[in-house]
């Protein structure tokens, strides 16, 4: 096509008397297509999307237990008992505020580490489990779930 008017005209023209027979849309850029997912049926992908949303919804409900576990695990007392972390107990003699520093910042850093992994998990769900066909669709799915 040479201009946008012909593209829109071709994409919007009725190809059959039954509108549910063919799904017509403008073709994505070939660099945007995930070719190993190109053959996947759209209804199969929609079913997998529903299942992924259900699983991620359950994980979101159980997210508070993950946060509580991090808060309980990432304390000065617990970390000083871990093998290889005995230096923490000896540093308490040098600086008594070190334990409050660890108790204040370690849970936050651990939670931020887990939160930074979430986009990779969402990308894996969209690309591998749901078999989305374009990279743009994968990104839209990730952003929709993340925010």
C-alpha positions as protocol buffer text, in pm:
chain_id: "A"
residue {
  index: 1
  type: UNK
  ca { x: 0 y: 0 z: 0 }
}
residue {
  index: 2
  type: UNK
  ca { x: 117 y: 349 z: -75 }
}
residue {
  index: 3
  type: UNK
  ca { x: -83 y: 548 z: 179 }
}
residue {
  index: 4
  type: UNK
  ca { x: -280 y: 502 z: 500 }
}
residue {
  index: 5
  type: UNK
  ca { x: -619 y: 549 z: 331 }
}
residue {
  index: 6
  type: UNK
  ca { x: -579 y: 233 z: 126 }
}
residue {
  index: 7
  type: UNK
  ca { x: -451 y: 41 z: 428 }
}
residue {
  index: 8
  type: UNK
  ca { x: -754 y: 138 z: 635 }
}
residue {
  index: 9
  type: UNK
  ca { x: -987 y: 70 z: 342 }
}
residue {
  index: 10
  type: UNK
  ca { x: -844 y: -279 z: 294 }
}
residue {
  index: 11
  type: UNK
  ca { x: -852 y: -358 z: 666 }
}
residue {
  index: 12
  type: UNK
  ca { x: -1213 y: -241 z: 710 }
}
residue {
  index: 13
  type: UNK
  ca { x: -1372 y: -385 z: 398 }
}
residue {
  index: 14
  type: UNK
  ca { x: -1617 y: -672 z: 454 }
}
residue {
  index: 15
  type: UNK
  ca { x: -1479 y: -998 z: 316 }
}
residue {
  index: 16
  type: UNK
  ca { x: -1777 y: -1217 z: 396 }
}
residue {
  index: 17
  type: UNK
  ca { x: -2146 y: -1181 z: 478 }
}
residue {
  index: 18
  type: UNK
  ca { x: -2073 y: -1342 z: 820 }
}
residue {
  index: 19
  type: UNK
  ca { x: -1846 y: -1112 z: 1025 }
}
residue {
  index: 20
  type: UNK
  ca { x: -1718 y: -1394 z: 1249 }
}
residue {
  index: 21
  type: UNK
  ca { x: -1568 y: -1602 z: 967 }
}
residue {
  index: 22
  type: UNK
  ca { x: -1250 y: -1402 z: 909 }
}
residue {
  index: 23
  type: UNK
  ca { x: -1054 y: -1179 z: 1142 }
}
residue {
  index: 24
  type: UNK
  ca { x: -892 y: -903 z: 938 }
}
residue {
  index: 25
  type: UNK
  ca { x: -634 y: -664 z: 1077 }
}
residue {
  index: 26
  type: UNK
  ca { x: -327 y: -475 z: 964 }
}
residue {
  index: 27
  type: UNK
  ca { x: -26 y: -705 z: 963 }
}
residue {
  index: 28
  type: UNK
  ca { x: 236 y: -641 z: 1233 }
}
residue {
  index: 29
  type: UNK
  ca { x: 594 y: -565 z: 1149 }
}
residue {
  index: 30
  type: UNK
  ca { x: 780 y: -892 z: 1071 }
}
residue {
  index: 31
  type: UNK
  ca { x: 1041 y: -808 z: 1337 }
}
residue {
  index: 32
  type: UNK
  ca { x: 761 y: -790 z: 1594 }
}
residue {
  index: 33
  type: UNK
  ca { x: 628 y: -1141 z: 1529 }
}
residue {
  index: 34
  type: UNK
  ca { x: 729 y: -1428 z: 1757 }
}
residue {
  index: 35
  type: UNK
  ca { x: 751 y: -1685 z: 1481 }
}
residue {
  index: 36
  type: UNK
  ca { x: 746 y: -1993 z: 1702 }
}
residue {
  index: 37
  type: UNK
  ca { x: 403 y: -1880 z: 1831 }
}
residue {
  index: 38
  type: UNK
  ca { x: 264 y: -1778 z: 1490 }
}
residue {
  index: 39
  type: UNK
  ca { x: 82 y: -2107 z: 1432 }
}
residue {
  index: 40
  type: UNK
  ca { x: -103 y: -2107 z: 1768 }
}
residue {
  index: 41
  type: UNK
  ca { x: -482 y: -2086 z: 1750 }
}
residue {
  index: 42
  type: UNK
  ca { x: -628 y: -1761 z: 1889 }
}
residue {
  index: 43
  type: UNK
  ca { x: -890 y: -1939 z: 2102 }
}
residue {
  index: 44
  type: UNK
  ca { x: -620 y: -2160 z: 2256 }
}
residue {
  index: 45
  type: UNK
  ca { x: -418 y: -1851 z: 2342 }
}
residue {
  index: 46
  type: UNK
  ca { x: -723 y: -1678 z: 2496 }
}
residue {
  index: 47
  type: UNK
  ca { x: -791 y: -1983 z: 2714 }
}
residue {
  index: 48
  type: UNK
  ca { x: -434 y: -1984 z: 2833 }
}
residue {
  index: 49
  type: UNK
  ca { x: -458 y: -1610 z: 2904 }
}
residue {
  index: 50
  type: UNK
  ca { x: -761 y: -1673 z: 3126 }
}
residue {
  index: 51
  type: UNK
  ca { x: -575 y: -1949 z: 3312 }
}
residue {
  index: 52
  type: UNK
  ca { x: -267 y: -1728 z: 3355 }
}
residue {
  index: 53
  type: UNK
  ca { x: -481 y: -1445 z: 3494 }
}
residue {
  index: 54
  type: UNK
  ca { x: -639 y: -1686 z: 3741 }
}
residue {
  index: 55
  type: UNK
  ca { x: -302 y: -1820 z: 3859 }
}
residue {
  index: 56
  type: UNK
  ca { x: -151 y: -1472 z: 3887 }
}
residue {
  index: 57
  type: UNK
  ca { x: -460 y: -1354 z: 4077 }
}
residue {
  index: 58
  type: UNK
  ca { x: -411 y: -1632 z: 4332 }
}
residue {
  index: 59
  type: UNK
  ca { x: -44 y: -1542 z: 4362 }
}
residue {
  index: 60
  type: UNK
  ca { x: -140 y: -1179 z: 4419 }
}
residue {
  index: 61
  type: UNK
  ca { x: -372 y: -1284 z: 4701 }
}
residue {
  index: 62
  type: UNK
  ca { x: -94 y: -1491 z: 4858 }
}
residue {
  index: 63
  type: UNK
  ca { x: 161 y: -1212 z: 4809 }
}
residue {
  index: 64
  type: UNK
  ca { x: 116 y: -1097 z: 5171 }
}
residue {
  index: 65
  type: UNK
  ca { x: 259 y: -1427 z: 5295 }
}
residue {
  index: 66
  type: UNK
  ca { x: 571 y: -1367 z: 5081 }
}
residue {
  index: 67
  type: UNK
  ca { x: 610 y: -1018 z: 5227 }
}
residue {
  index: 68
  type: UNK
  ca { x: 561 y: -1149 z: 5583 }
}
residue {
  index: 69
  type: UNK
  ca { x: 820 y: -1422 z: 5524 }
}
residue {
  index: 70
  type: UNK
  ca { x: 1072 y: -1167 z: 5403 }
}
residue {
  index: 71
  type: UNK
  ca { x: 1006 y: -948 z: 5705 }
}
residue {
  index: 72
  type: UNK
  ca { x: 1059 y: -1244 z: 5940 }
}
residue {
  index: 73
  type: UNK
  ca { x: 1366 y: -1379 z: 5759 }
}
residue {
  index: 74
  type: UNK
  ca { x: 1551 y: -1055 z: 5690 }
}
residue {
  index: 75
  type: UNK
  ca { x: 1627 y: -952 z: 6047 }
}
residue {
  index: 76
  type: UNK
  ca { x: 1961 y: -904 z: 6215 }
}
residue {
  index: 77
  type: UNK
  ca { x: 1904 y: -1191 z: 6462 }
}
residue {
  index: 78
  type: UNK
  ca { x: 1814 y: -1440 z: 6188 }
}
residue {
  index: 79
  type: UNK
  ca { x: 2091 y: -1332 z: 5952 }
}
residue {
  index: 80
  type: UNK
  ca { x: 2360 y: -1349 z: 6222 }
}
residue {
  index: 81
  type: UNK
  ca { x: 2273 y: -1719 z: 6276 }
}
residue {
  index: 82
  type: UNK
  ca { x: 2321 y: -1808 z: 5908 }
}
residue {
  index: 83
  type: UNK
  ca { x: 2643 y: -1995 z: 5836 }
}
residue {
  index: 84
  type: UNK
  ca { x: 2906 y: -1755 z: 5705 }
}
residue {
  index: 85
  type: UNK
  ca { x: 2744 y: -1449 z: 5866 }
}
residue {
  index: 86
  type: UNK
  ca { x: 2907 y: -1465 z: 6208 }
}
residue {
  index: 87
  type: UNK
  ca { x: 3086 y: -1140 z: 6127 }
}
residue {
  index: 88
  type: UNK
  ca { x: 2754 y: -965 z: 6184 }
}
residue {
  index: 89
  type: UNK
  ca { x: 2755 y: -1052 z: 6554 }
}
residue {
  index: 90
  type: UNK
  ca { x: 3109 y: -921 z: 6597 }
}
residue {
  index: 91
  type: UNK
  ca { x: 3024 y: -598 z: 6412 }
}
residue {
  index: 92
  type: UNK
  ca { x: 2753 y: -528 z: 6670 }
}
residue {
  index: 93
  type: UNK
  ca { x: 3027 y: -468 z: 6928 }
}
residue {
  index: 94
  type: UNK
  ca { x: 3190 y: -208 z: 6704 }
}
residue {
  index: 95
  type: UNK
  ca { x: 2871 y: -29 z: 6596 }
}
residue {
  index: 96
  type: UNK
  ca { x: 2552 y: -93 z: 6797 }
}
residue {
  index: 97
  type: UNK
  ca { x: 2337 y: 84 z: 6532 }
}
residue {
  index: 98
  type: UNK
  ca { x: 2431 y: -180 z: 6274 }
}
residue {
  index: 99
  type: UNK
  ca { x: 2146 y: -411 z: 6379 }
}
residue {
  index: 100
  type: UNK
  ca { x: 1886 y: -136 z: 6334 }
}
residue {
  index: 101
  type: UNK
  ca { x: 2038 y: -57 z: 5994 }
}
residue {
  index: 102
  type: UNK
  ca { x: 2011 y: -423 z: 5886 }
}
residue {
  index: 103
  type: UNK
  ca { x: 1659 y: -457 z: 6028 }
}
residue {
  index: 104
  type: UNK
  ca { x: 1551 y: -141 z: 5846 }
}
residue {
  index: 105
  type: UNK
  ca { x: 1705 y: -194 z: 5503 }
}
residue {
  index: 106
  type: UNK
  ca { x: 1750 y: -566 z: 5442 }
}
residue {
  index: 107
  type: UNK
  ca { x: 1376 y: -648 z: 5417 }
}
residue {
  index: 108
  type: UNK
  ca { x: 1324 y: -358 z: 5177 }
}
residue {
  index: 109
  type: UNK
  ca { x: 1615 y: -463 z: 4955 }
}
residue {
  index: 110
  type: UNK
  ca { x: 1497 y: -826 z: 4956 }
}
residue {
  index: 111
  type: UNK
  ca { x: 1142 y: -721 z: 4860 }
}
residue {
  index: 112
  type: UNK
  ca { x: 1273 y: -494 z: 4584 }
}
residue {
  index: 113
  type: UNK
  ca { x: 1476 y: -787 z: 4452 }
}
residue {
  index: 114
  type: UNK
  ca { x: 1165 y: -1002 z: 4427 }
}
residue {
  index: 115
  type: UNK
  ca { x: 963 y: -719 z: 4272 }
}
residue {
  index: 116
  type: UNK
  ca { x: 1235 y: -667 z: 4009 }
}
residue {
  index: 117
  type: UNK
  ca { x: 1188 y: -1030 z: 3899 }
}
residue {
  index: 118
  type: UNK
  ca { x: 814 y: -984 z: 3835 }
}
residue {
  index: 119
  type: UNK
  ca { x: 847 y: -846 z: 3478 }
}
residue {
  index: 120
  type: UNK
  ca { x: 1049 y: -1154 z: 3381 }
}
residue {
  index: 121
  type: UNK
  ca { x: 782 y: -1379 z: 3529 }
}
residue {
  index: 122
  type: UNK
  ca { x: 507 y: -1188 z: 3345 }
}
residue {
  index: 123
  type: UNK
  ca { x: 705 y: -1207 z: 3020 }
}
residue {
  index: 124
  type: UNK
  ca { x: 746 y: -1582 z: 3063 }
}
residue {
  index: 125
  type: UNK
  ca { x: 373 y: -1625 z: 3119 }
}
residue {
  index: 126
  type: UNK
  ca { x: 284 y: -1415 z: 2813 }
}
residue {
  index: 127
  type: UNK
  ca { x: 541 y: -1558 z: 2573 }
}
residue {
  index: 128
  type: UNK
  ca { x: 573 y: -1921 z: 2678 }
}
residue {
  index: 129
  type: UNK
  ca { x: 248 y: -2012 z: 2853 }
}
residue {
  index: 130
  type: UNK
  ca { x: -5 y: -1795 z: 2666 }
}
residue {
  index: 131
  type: UNK
  ca { x: 185 y: -1819 z: 2334 }
}
residue {
  index: 132
  type: UNK
  ca { x: 127 y: -1456 z: 2238 }
}
residue {
  index: 133
  type: UNK
  ca { x: 214 y: -1388 z: 1876 }
}
residue {
  index: 134
  type: UNK
  ca { x: 383 y: -1047 z: 1881 }
}
residue {
  index: 135
  type: UNK
  ca { x: 638 y: -882 z: 2105 }
}
residue {
  index: 136
  type: UNK
  ca { x: 405 y: -583 z: 2132 }
}
residue {
  index: 137
  type: UNK
  ca { x: 128 y: -808 z: 2265 }
}
residue {
  index: 138
  type: UNK
  ca { x: 373 y: -957 z: 2518 }
}
residue {
  index: 139
  type: UNK
  ca { x: 472 y: -607 z: 2634 }
}
residue {
  index: 140
  type: UNK
  ca { x: 105 y: -501 z: 2661 }
}
residue {
  index: 141
  type: UNK
  ca { x: 33 y: -807 z: 2872 }
}
residue {
  index: 142
  type: UNK
  ca { x: 332 y: -742 z: 3099 }
}
residue {
  index: 143
  type: UNK
  ca { x: 238 y: -378 z: 3154 }
}
residue {
  index: 144
  type: UNK
  ca { x: -126 y: -463 z: 3216 }
}
residue {
  index: 145
  type: UNK
  ca { x: -33 y: -712 z: 3483 }
}
residue {
  index: 146
  type: UNK
  ca { x: 243 y: -507 z: 3640 }
}
residue {
  index: 147
  type: UNK
  ca { x: 42 y: -189 z: 3677 }
}
